Amino acid sequence: MTAGLPGDGSGEGEVRWYDDAAGPVVRPYAMTRGRTRVADGAGLDLIAVVVAEHPAGRAAALADQSLSPEHLDIVDLTEDTPRSVAELAAGLDLPVGVVRVLVGDLVNAGLVRVTRPVPPAELPDESILREVIDGLRAL
């Protein structure tokens, strides 16, 4: 809308923003019920992979009345294809922090599972791998 309403005292040409033009606006804190961290305290990396736990994940998620539409969307997206937290955030057009909290809710409900990446400190040392390769070549 580019003009004010008649009789509202606004000048001509004034730009006004109405709810119809804004579309659905839901604040992230409303989606997460004010939470900013995952309930169990464990952080989820951007590359943590989320997979629906049950083949009929959507039906199980629908049975839980406490889940939001965004929760159901995450279950839908991960039912056939495992997806990273970053992929879910991009696919749902939601902030990563919101997706982390929602995924945490789904993990606690037993509807999805998360595979976290191996920390670099737990990866084998490169020199050990080279020795194994050299030993295999010597056979």
Short mmCIF file of C-alpha atoms in Angstrom, two decimals:
data_model
loop_
_atom_site.label_atom_id
_atom_site.label_comp_id
_atom_site.label_asym_id
_atom_site.label_seq_id
_atom_site.Cartn_x
_atom_site.Cartn_y
_atom_site.Cartn_z
CA MET A 1 0.00 0.00 0.00
CA THR A 2 1.43 3.36 -0.95
CA ALA A 3 -1.16 5.77 0.44
CA GLY A 4 -2.65 6.26 3.88
CA LEU A 5 -6.25 5.47 4.66
CA PRO A 6 -8.81 8.18 3.93
CA GLY A 7 -9.53 10.27 7.02
CA ASP A 8 -6.62 8.86 9.04
CA GLY A 9 -4.71 12.14 9.01
CA SER A 10 -1.80 10.75 7.05
CA GLY A 11 -0.25 12.51 4.13
CA GLU A 12 -0.59 11.33 0.58
CA GLY A 13 2.17 9.07 -0.66
CA GLU A 14 2.99 7.84 2.84
CA VAL A 15 4.03 4.20 2.86
CA ARG A 16 2.13 2.09 5.36
CA TRP A 17 2.73 -1.54 6.14
CA TYR A 18 -0.34 -3.63 6.80
CA ASP A 19 -0.53 -7.21 8.05
CA ASP A 20 -1.60 -8.45 4.62
CA ALA A 21 1.59 -7.09 3.08
CA ALA A 22 3.78 -8.44 5.88
CA GLY A 23 2.60 -12.03 5.61
CA PRO A 24 2.82 -14.42 8.54
CA VAL A 25 5.25 -13.06 11.10
CA VAL A 26 6.19 -15.31 14.01
CA ARG A 27 9.06 -14.36 16.23
CA PRO A 28 11.70 -17.05 16.82
CA TYR A 29 11.21 -16.93 20.59
CA ALA A 30 7.55 -17.79 20.08
CA MET A 31 8.48 -20.92 18.12
CA THR A 32 10.89 -22.06 20.82
CA ARG A 33 8.70 -20.93 23.75
CA GLY A 34 11.42 -18.50 24.80
CA ARG A 35 14.19 -21.09 24.91
CA THR A 36 17.56 -20.43 23.34
CA ARG A 37 19.32 -23.70 24.15
CA VAL A 38 18.63 -27.38 23.63
CA ALA A 39 16.84 -28.87 26.65
CA ASP A 40 19.51 -31.49 27.47
CA GLY A 41 22.28 -28.88 27.40
CA ALA A 42 24.14 -30.55 24.53
CA GLY A 43 24.90 -28.24 21.63
CA LEU A 44 24.17 -29.28 18.09
CA ASP A 45 26.80 -28.52 15.48
CA LEU A 46 25.77 -27.17 12.11
CA ILE A 47 26.95 -30.42 10.55
CA ALA A 48 25.17 -32.70 13.03
CA VAL A 49 22.96 -35.05 11.01
CA VAL A 50 19.29 -35.45 11.94
CA VAL A 51 17.35 -38.61 11.01
CA ALA A 52 13.72 -39.48 11.73
CA GLU A 53 13.66 -42.31 14.25
CA HIS A 54 10.55 -44.14 13.09
CA PRO A 55 9.46 -45.05 9.55
CA ALA A 56 6.05 -43.60 10.38
CA GLY A 57 7.57 -40.52 11.98
CA ARG A 58 4.89 -38.15 10.73
CA ALA A 59 2.10 -40.22 12.31
CA ALA A 60 3.95 -40.38 15.63
CA ALA A 61 4.64 -36.65 15.51
CA LEU A 62 1.00 -35.85 14.75
CA ALA A 63 -0.05 -37.84 17.81
CA ASP A 64 1.99 -35.49 20.03
CA GLN A 65 -0.18 -32.39 20.45
CA SER A 66 2.68 -30.37 21.97
CA LEU A 67 4.59 -30.21 18.69
CA SER A 68 4.43 -27.15 16.45
CA PRO A 69 4.13 -27.19 12.64
CA GLU A 70 7.88 -26.52 12.48
CA HIS A 71 8.54 -29.69 14.49
CA LEU A 72 6.42 -31.65 12.01
CA ASP A 73 8.29 -30.10 9.08
CA ILE A 74 11.61 -31.27 10.54
CA VAL A 75 10.27 -34.81 10.94
CA ASP A 76 9.00 -34.71 7.34
CA LEU A 77 12.33 -33.51 5.95
CA THR A 78 14.35 -36.12 7.81
CA GLU A 79 12.03 -39.06 7.24
CA ASP A 80 13.50 -40.09 3.88
CA THR A 81 16.83 -38.30 3.83
CA PRO A 82 19.17 -37.53 6.73
CA ARG A 83 19.87 -33.79 6.86
CA SER A 84 22.30 -31.58 8.73
CA VAL A 85 21.10 -28.87 11.09
CA ALA A 86 22.32 -26.27 8.58
CA GLU A 87 20.32 -27.89 5.77
CA LEU A 88 17.20 -27.93 7.91
CA ALA A 89 17.60 -24.26 8.80
CA ALA A 90 18.03 -23.33 5.15
CA GLY A 91 15.19 -25.55 3.95
CA LEU A 92 12.76 -24.25 6.56
CA ASP A 93 13.98 -20.64 6.30
CA LEU A 94 14.47 -20.50 10.08
CA PRO A 95 17.38 -19.28 12.19
CA VAL A 96 19.85 -22.01 13.14
CA GLY A 97 19.27 -21.37 16.84
CA VAL A 98 15.56 -22.06 16.45
CA VAL A 99 16.21 -25.28 14.51
CA ARG A 100 18.64 -26.46 17.21
CA VAL A 101 15.99 -26.02 19.92
CA LEU A 102 13.29 -27.71 17.82
CA VAL A 103 15.56 -30.66 16.98
CA GLY A 104 16.38 -30.97 20.69
CA ASP A 105 12.64 -31.22 21.43
CA LEU A 106 12.28 -33.96 18.82
CA VAL A 107 15.26 -35.89 20.21
CA ASN A 108 13.75 -35.75 23.69
CA ALA A 109 10.42 -36.97 22.28
CA GLY A 110 12.20 -39.90 20.57
CA LEU A 111 11.08 -38.83 17.09
CA VAL A 112 14.53 -38.11 15.62
CA ARG A 113 18.11 -39.04 16.41
CA VAL A 114 21.19 -36.95 15.89
CA THR A 115 24.59 -38.16 14.74
CA ARG A 116 27.23 -35.72 15.87
CA PRO A 117 30.54 -35.34 14.04
CA VAL A 118 33.65 -36.90 15.56
CA PRO A 119 35.71 -34.25 17.39
CA PRO A 120 39.14 -33.68 15.80
CA ALA A 121 40.87 -34.73 19.02
CA GLU A 122 39.35 -38.21 18.70
CA LEU A 123 40.39 -38.74 15.09
CA PRO A 124 43.40 -41.01 14.52
CA ASP A 125 46.76 -39.35 14.07
CA GLU A 126 47.88 -39.03 10.46
CA SER A 127 51.23 -40.68 11.18
CA ILE A 128 49.47 -43.81 12.50
CA LEU A 129 47.37 -44.01 9.34
CA ARG A 130 50.51 -43.68 7.19
CA GLU A 131 52.17 -46.52 9.12
CA VAL A 132 49.10 -48.72 8.58
CA ILE A 133 49.14 -47.98 4.84
CA ASP A 134 52.89 -48.68 4.63
CA GLY A 135 52.38 -51.96 6.55
CA LEU A 136 49.58 -53.04 4.18
CA ARG A 137 51.72 -52.22 1.15
CA ALA A 138 54.58 -54.30 2.59
CA LEU A 139 52.32 -57.37 2.64
#
